[in-house]
Amino acid sequence: MIERTRWLDWLAHATVLIGIAVVTFPLWLTFVASTHAPESFFRGLMPFWPGGRFLENYEQVLFEGVQGVGGAPVGTMLANSFVMAIAIAVGKIVISLLSAFAIVYFRFPFRMLCFWTIFVTLMLPVEVRILPTYEVAANLQLLNTYTGLVLPLIASATATFLFRQFFLTVPDELTEAARIDGAGPMKFFWDILLPLSKVNIAALFVILFIYGWNQYLWPLLITTGDQMTTIVMGIKRMVNVADSTPVWPEVMAVATLALLPPVVVVILMQRWFIKGLIDTEK
Amino acid sequence: MEKRVVFRHRLLPYLLVAPQILITLVFFIWPASQALYTSLLREDAFGLRREFVGFTNFQRLFNDPLYLDSVWTTLLFSAAVTFSILFFGLLFAAMADRIIRGITYYRTLLIWPYAVAPAVAGVLWLFMFNPTIGIIAYVLQGVGVSWNHNLNGTQALIMVIVASVWKQIAYAFLFFLAAMQSIPKSLIEAAAIDGAGPWKRFRTIIFPLIAPTSFFLMVVTLVYSFFDTFPIIDAVTSGGPARATEILVYKVFRDGFIALDLGSSAAQSVILMLIVIGLTVIQFRYVESRVQYQ
């Protein structure tokens, strides 16, 4: 038996609670700031308790945008972010499922070449090929389009590997049975493989939704029009207003709106999230 | 590992991999080869003239004090970020591993910052460090530190480090916790019976057994600190003041996209590619070596 050391248990709880307090404090402060009038931030110390301007501030940013910044209302940005995040997550899952299916269930010339081509994407994040990728997108007339926002981001080595690993664990007997019953490859994929992959798909969707929602550099490069701004990239302009101090309550309302969807997804789908996170890195 | 039972079809497999391969070729491999090619050229900002200059761009880069400064800033930044993330991740995981009741709630409350976009995380901390209204600046003023990250480069660097660490502790925490909980209880119990106290058990059993996870986390966190922190830098400091927070990936963006120094930016891209390739290879070597533990 392991001895119970009382003071150590207390220390464990205390450390974790302090950690939680430190980690959660910025969120509380952000929310509090988003419910006050701008005047509350002229005096020295900011308030620690929510004020009475919750509705006004959120209404202002959602439907009209942050004062003095211009650009699209945050409602539009939120819509853009949702479209981008969901399209990226669904797109990545679909094309990874298909290519993993091909690589595991078929033997064809250049199979390994395909595998390594997909693998290479791991080594080439947007950040190291900014300019030439922008040029390609510009030449294909993809600037300021949803296609341009989404398409270049949906290649996914990690998702392909995850599905490949999973398909390899699916018993061969299932495939044989399906073949004896006269099912073609696509019928097998659709009726047997896909239902079996549900758990993996759900876990991956959570991770990829967060990935898509939090994209920054690529939307920054590819969109110039106000109507295409996503909320995560839009927030930068609200902070760096020329010649004046940012309207903090409204900026913090935008920050709250920007972080809420992915955070809610993580909290509600925690089990899938942890599975997805740990599986994709294996 | 390969499947014994496969389907036979001449065309179908190619159709299935086509979307992924096409996107990879068009948006990954072609741009990367372009970067490689451009790094050997000198081109004026309007793209009118190009000449082949060999490795001159690289030579210029390594003789450029601004680039060397940026390398130094990156090393400092990445070391601080990686170390802090691993330290706090391990600390919280080791403590949470002891807690039996309420662990799910604790875990939920600890991991949510992982979902926050780096740019938004940056803005949150920018607000708290704000010299006139920020709570942290206020507290620091109280203990005699005059905080102004708009003027003081070191302070700006500290601010982006704090924001980068805050966002990513959850990740290390989850992996450490998963690794610790997969250690067989019998090992720990055997050590306890032999009289090893909690600290000794951690040092001689738990820590060696989670070493592979630590190594893996170190590599992944290094990649994070090198590349994924771009939004924090861009949204919070834009590399300033006086280039104090200009890490390599930010410099590529700035030199290429804003200063339009194409040859130099391409050469910097190539160097960054080499870094990612190196780190990825190390990471996958780890995956292979880990098999032996199981």
Coordinates of C-alpha atoms in Angstrom, one line a residue, chain B residues 3-285:
Chain B
K3 CA -3.0 -5.3 -45.1
R4 CA -3.2 -8.9 -46.4
V5 CA -6.6 -8.4 -47.9
V6 CA -6.8 -5.6 -50.4
F7 CA -9.1 -4.4 -53.2
R8 CA -8.1 -4.5 -56.8
H9 CA -8.9 -1.6 -58.9
R10 CA -6.9 0.2 -61.5
L11 CA -8.1 3.8 -61.3
L12 CA -10.0 4.2 -58.0
P13 CA -6.9 4.5 -55.7
Y14 CA -5.6 7.3 -57.8
L15 CA -8.9 9.1 -57.6
L16 CA -9.0 8.7 -53.9
V17 CA -5.5 10.2 -53.2
A18 CA -5.9 12.8 -55.9
P19 CA -7.4 15.7 -53.8
Q20 CA -4.8 15.4 -51.1
I21 CA -1.9 15.0 -53.5
L22 CA -3.0 17.9 -55.7
I23 CA -3.3 20.3 -52.8
T24 CA 0.1 19.1 -51.5
L25 CA 1.8 19.7 -54.8
V26 CA 0.2 23.1 -55.5
F27 CA 0.3 24.6 -52.1
F28 CA 3.2 22.9 -50.4
I29 CA 5.8 21.4 -52.7
W30 CA 5.7 23.9 -55.5
P31 CA 5.9 27.0 -53.1
A32 CA 8.7 25.3 -51.1
S33 CA 10.7 24.6 -54.3
Q34 CA 10.0 28.2 -55.4
A35 CA 11.5 29.4 -52.1
L36 CA 14.5 27.2 -52.6
Y37 CA 15.0 28.6 -56.1
T38 CA 14.4 32.2 -55.2
S39 CA 16.9 31.9 -52.3
L40 CA 19.6 31.5 -55.0
L41 CA 18.5 34.6 -56.9
R42 CA 18.7 38.3 -56.5
E43 CA 15.6 40.0 -57.6
D44 CA 14.6 43.7 -57.3
A45 CA 11.4 44.5 -55.5
F46 CA 9.4 45.0 -58.6
G47 CA 10.3 41.6 -60.0
L48 CA 11.8 43.1 -63.2
R49 CA 15.3 41.7 -63.0
R50 CA 16.6 38.4 -61.6
E51 CA 20.0 37.1 -61.5
F52 CA 21.5 33.9 -60.2
V53 CA 23.8 34.6 -57.3
G54 CA 24.4 31.2 -55.7
F55 CA 24.7 31.2 -51.9
T56 CA 25.2 35.0 -51.7
N57 CA 21.8 35.5 -50.0
F58 CA 22.8 33.0 -47.3
Q59 CA 26.2 34.6 -46.9
R60 CA 24.7 38.1 -46.6
L61 CA 22.3 36.7 -44.0
F62 CA 25.0 35.3 -41.8
N63 CA 26.9 38.5 -41.9
D64 CA 23.9 40.6 -41.2
P65 CA 23.9 41.7 -37.5
L66 CA 20.1 42.1 -37.6
Y67 CA 19.7 38.5 -38.6
L68 CA 22.1 37.3 -36.0
D69 CA 20.3 39.4 -33.4
S70 CA 17.1 37.7 -34.5
V71 CA 18.7 34.3 -34.1
W72 CA 19.7 35.2 -30.6
T73 CA 16.3 36.5 -29.7
T74 CA 14.7 33.3 -31.1
L75 CA 17.0 31.1 -29.0
L76 CA 16.3 33.1 -25.9
F77 CA 12.6 33.2 -26.5
S78 CA 12.3 29.5 -27.4
A79 CA 14.4 28.3 -24.5
A80 CA 12.4 30.3 -22.0
V81 CA 9.1 29.3 -23.5
T82 CA 9.9 25.6 -23.9
F83 CA 11.5 25.3 -20.4
S84 CA 8.6 27.1 -18.7
I85 CA 5.9 25.1 -20.5
L86 CA 7.6 21.8 -19.6
F87 CA 8.2 22.8 -16.0
F88 CA 4.6 24.0 -15.3
G89 CA 3.1 21.1 -17.3
L90 CA 5.1 18.6 -15.3
L91 CA 4.4 20.3 -12.0
F92 CA 0.7 20.4 -12.4
A93 CA 0.6 16.9 -13.8
A94 CA 2.6 15.5 -10.9
M95 CA 0.3 17.2 -8.5
A96 CA -2.9 16.3 -10.3
D97 CA -1.7 12.7 -10.5
R98 CA -2.0 12.5 -6.6
I99 CA -5.5 13.9 -6.7
I100 CA -8.2 11.3 -6.9
R101 CA -11.5 13.2 -6.2
G102 CA -12.4 16.1 -8.5
I103 CA -9.7 15.4 -11.0
T104 CA -12.0 15.9 -14.0
Y105 CA -13.0 19.4 -12.9
Y106 CA -9.5 20.4 -12.2
R107 CA -8.4 19.1 -15.6
T108 CA -11.2 21.0 -17.4
L109 CA -10.3 24.2 -15.7
L110 CA -6.6 23.8 -16.5
I111 CA -6.8 22.8 -20.2
W112 CA -9.2 25.4 -21.7
P113 CA -6.5 28.0 -22.6
Y114 CA -5.2 25.5 -25.2
A115 CA -8.3 26.4 -27.2
V116 CA -7.6 30.1 -27.2
A117 CA -6.0 31.4 -30.4
P118 CA -2.4 32.6 -29.9
A119 CA -3.4 36.1 -31.2
V120 CA -6.2 36.4 -28.7
A121 CA -4.0 35.1 -25.9
G122 CA -1.6 37.8 -26.8
V123 CA -4.3 40.5 -26.6
L124 CA -5.4 39.2 -23.2
W125 CA -1.9 39.6 -21.7
L126 CA -1.4 42.9 -23.6
F127 CA -4.4 44.2 -21.7
M128 CA -3.1 43.0 -18.3
F129 CA 0.4 44.4 -19.0
N130 CA -0.9 47.7 -20.3
P131 CA 1.3 50.4 -18.6
T132 CA -1.6 52.7 -17.7
I133 CA -4.6 50.4 -16.8
G134 CA -3.1 46.9 -16.7
I135 CA -3.4 45.0 -13.4
I136 CA 0.1 43.4 -13.7
A137 CA 1.7 46.7 -14.6
Y138 CA -0.1 48.2 -11.6
V139 CA 1.2 45.5 -9.2
L140 CA 4.7 45.8 -10.7
Q141 CA 4.6 49.6 -10.2
G142 CA 3.7 48.9 -6.6
V143 CA 6.9 46.9 -6.0
G144 CA 9.0 49.5 -7.8
V145 CA 9.3 48.1 -11.4
S146 CA 8.4 50.7 -13.9
W147 CA 6.7 48.7 -16.6
N148 CA 6.5 49.9 -20.2
H149 CA 6.8 47.2 -22.9
N150 CA 6.4 49.8 -25.6
L151 CA 9.8 51.2 -24.7
N152 CA 11.6 48.4 -22.9
G153 CA 12.6 45.5 -25.2
T154 CA 13.3 43.1 -22.4
Q155 CA 9.9 43.7 -20.9
A156 CA 8.3 43.2 -24.3
L157 CA 10.1 39.9 -24.6
I158 CA 8.9 38.8 -21.2
M159 CA 5.3 39.7 -22.1
V160 CA 5.3 37.6 -25.3
I161 CA 7.0 34.7 -23.4
V162 CA 4.3 34.8 -20.7
A163 CA 1.5 34.8 -23.2
S164 CA 3.1 32.0 -25.2
V165 CA 3.6 29.9 -22.1
W166 CA 0.1 30.5 -20.7
K167 CA -1.5 29.2 -23.9
Q168 CA 0.5 26.0 -24.1
I169 CA 0.9 24.7 -20.5
A170 CA -2.3 22.7 -21.0
Y171 CA -0.8 20.7 -23.8
A172 CA 2.2 19.5 -21.8
F173 CA 0.0 19.0 -18.7
L174 CA -2.3 16.6 -20.6
F175 CA 0.6 14.5 -22.1
F176 CA 2.5 14.3 -18.8
L177 CA -0.7 13.3 -16.9
A178 CA -1.5 10.6 -19.5
A179 CA 2.0 9.3 -19.3
M180 CA 1.9 9.2 -15.4
Q181 CA -1.4 7.5 -15.3
S182 CA -0.2 4.8 -17.7
I183 CA 2.5 3.8 -15.2
P184 CA 1.5 0.5 -13.6
K185 CA 0.3 1.1 -10.0
S186 CA 2.2 -2.1 -8.9
L187 CA 5.5 -0.4 -9.6
I188 CA 4.7 2.5 -7.4
E189 CA 3.3 0.3 -4.7
A190 CA 6.4 -2.0 -4.7
A191 CA 8.6 1.1 -4.3
A192 CA 6.4 2.4 -1.4
I193 CA 6.6 -1.0 0.4
D194 CA 10.4 -0.9 0.0
G195 CA 10.3 2.4 1.9
A196 CA 10.7 4.9 -0.9
G197 CA 8.9 8.2 -0.1
P198 CA 6.9 10.3 -2.6
W199 CA 9.9 12.4 -3.8
K200 CA 12.1 9.4 -4.2
R201 CA 9.4 7.5 -6.1
F202 CA 9.0 10.5 -8.4
R203 CA 12.7 10.8 -9.0
T204 CA 13.6 7.1 -9.4
I205 CA 10.4 5.6 -11.0
I206 CA 8.0 8.1 -12.4
F207 CA 10.5 10.5 -13.9
P208 CA 12.5 7.9 -15.8
L209 CA 9.4 6.3 -17.1
I210 CA 8.0 9.5 -18.5
A211 CA 11.3 10.5 -20.0
P212 CA 10.2 9.5 -23.5
T213 CA 7.1 11.7 -23.2
S214 CA 9.3 14.6 -21.9
F215 CA 11.6 14.3 -24.9
F216 CA 8.7 14.2 -27.3
L217 CA 7.1 17.2 -25.6
M218 CA 10.4 19.1 -25.8
V219 CA 10.5 18.7 -29.5
V220 CA 6.9 19.5 -30.1
T221 CA 7.1 22.6 -27.8
L222 CA 10.2 23.8 -29.6
V223 CA 8.3 23.6 -32.8
Y224 CA 5.5 25.6 -31.2
S225 CA 7.8 28.2 -29.9
F226 CA 9.6 28.6 -33.2
F227 CA 6.5 28.8 -35.5
D228 CA 3.2 28.9 -33.8
T229 CA 4.0 31.9 -31.7
F230 CA 3.9 34.1 -34.8
P231 CA 0.4 35.5 -34.1
I232 CA 1.4 36.5 -30.6
I233 CA 4.3 38.5 -31.8
D234 CA 2.4 40.0 -34.7
A235 CA -0.7 41.0 -32.7
V236 CA 1.1 42.2 -29.6
T237 CA 4.5 43.7 -30.4
S238 CA 4.9 43.5 -34.2
G239 CA 8.5 42.6 -33.4
G240 CA 9.2 45.8 -31.5
P241 CA 10.3 47.8 -29.7
A242 CA 13.5 48.2 -31.8
R243 CA 13.3 44.5 -33.0
A244 CA 13.5 43.2 -29.4
T245 CA 10.9 40.6 -30.1
E246 CA 11.6 39.9 -33.7
I247 CA 11.9 36.1 -33.8
L248 CA 13.0 34.3 -37.0
V249 CA 9.5 33.5 -38.3
Y250 CA 8.4 37.1 -37.8
K251 CA 11.5 38.4 -39.6
V252 CA 10.7 36.2 -42.7
F253 CA 7.3 37.6 -42.8
R254 CA 8.5 41.2 -42.4
D255 CA 11.4 41.1 -44.8
G256 CA 9.3 39.3 -47.5
F257 CA 5.9 40.8 -47.1
I258 CA 6.5 44.2 -45.9
A259 CA 10.1 45.1 -46.9
L260 CA 9.9 43.0 -50.1
D261 CA 13.5 41.8 -49.9
L262 CA 12.6 38.6 -51.7
G263 CA 16.0 36.9 -52.0
S264 CA 16.8 37.3 -48.3
S265 CA 13.3 36.3 -47.3
A266 CA 13.5 33.1 -49.4
A267 CA 16.9 32.3 -47.9
Q268 CA 15.4 32.7 -44.4
S269 CA 12.5 30.5 -45.4
V270 CA 15.0 27.8 -46.5
I271 CA 16.8 28.0 -43.1
L272 CA 13.5 27.7 -41.3
M273 CA 12.5 24.7 -43.4
L274 CA 15.8 23.0 -42.5
I275 CA 15.0 23.6 -38.8
V276 CA 11.4 22.1 -39.1
I277 CA 12.7 19.1 -41.1
G278 CA 15.4 18.5 -38.5
L279 CA 12.9 18.7 -35.6
T280 CA 10.4 16.5 -37.4
V281 CA 13.0 13.8 -38.1
I282 CA 14.0 13.8 -34.4
Q283 CA 10.3 13.6 -33.5
F284 CA 9.7 10.5 -35.7
R285 CA 12.9 8.8 -34.6

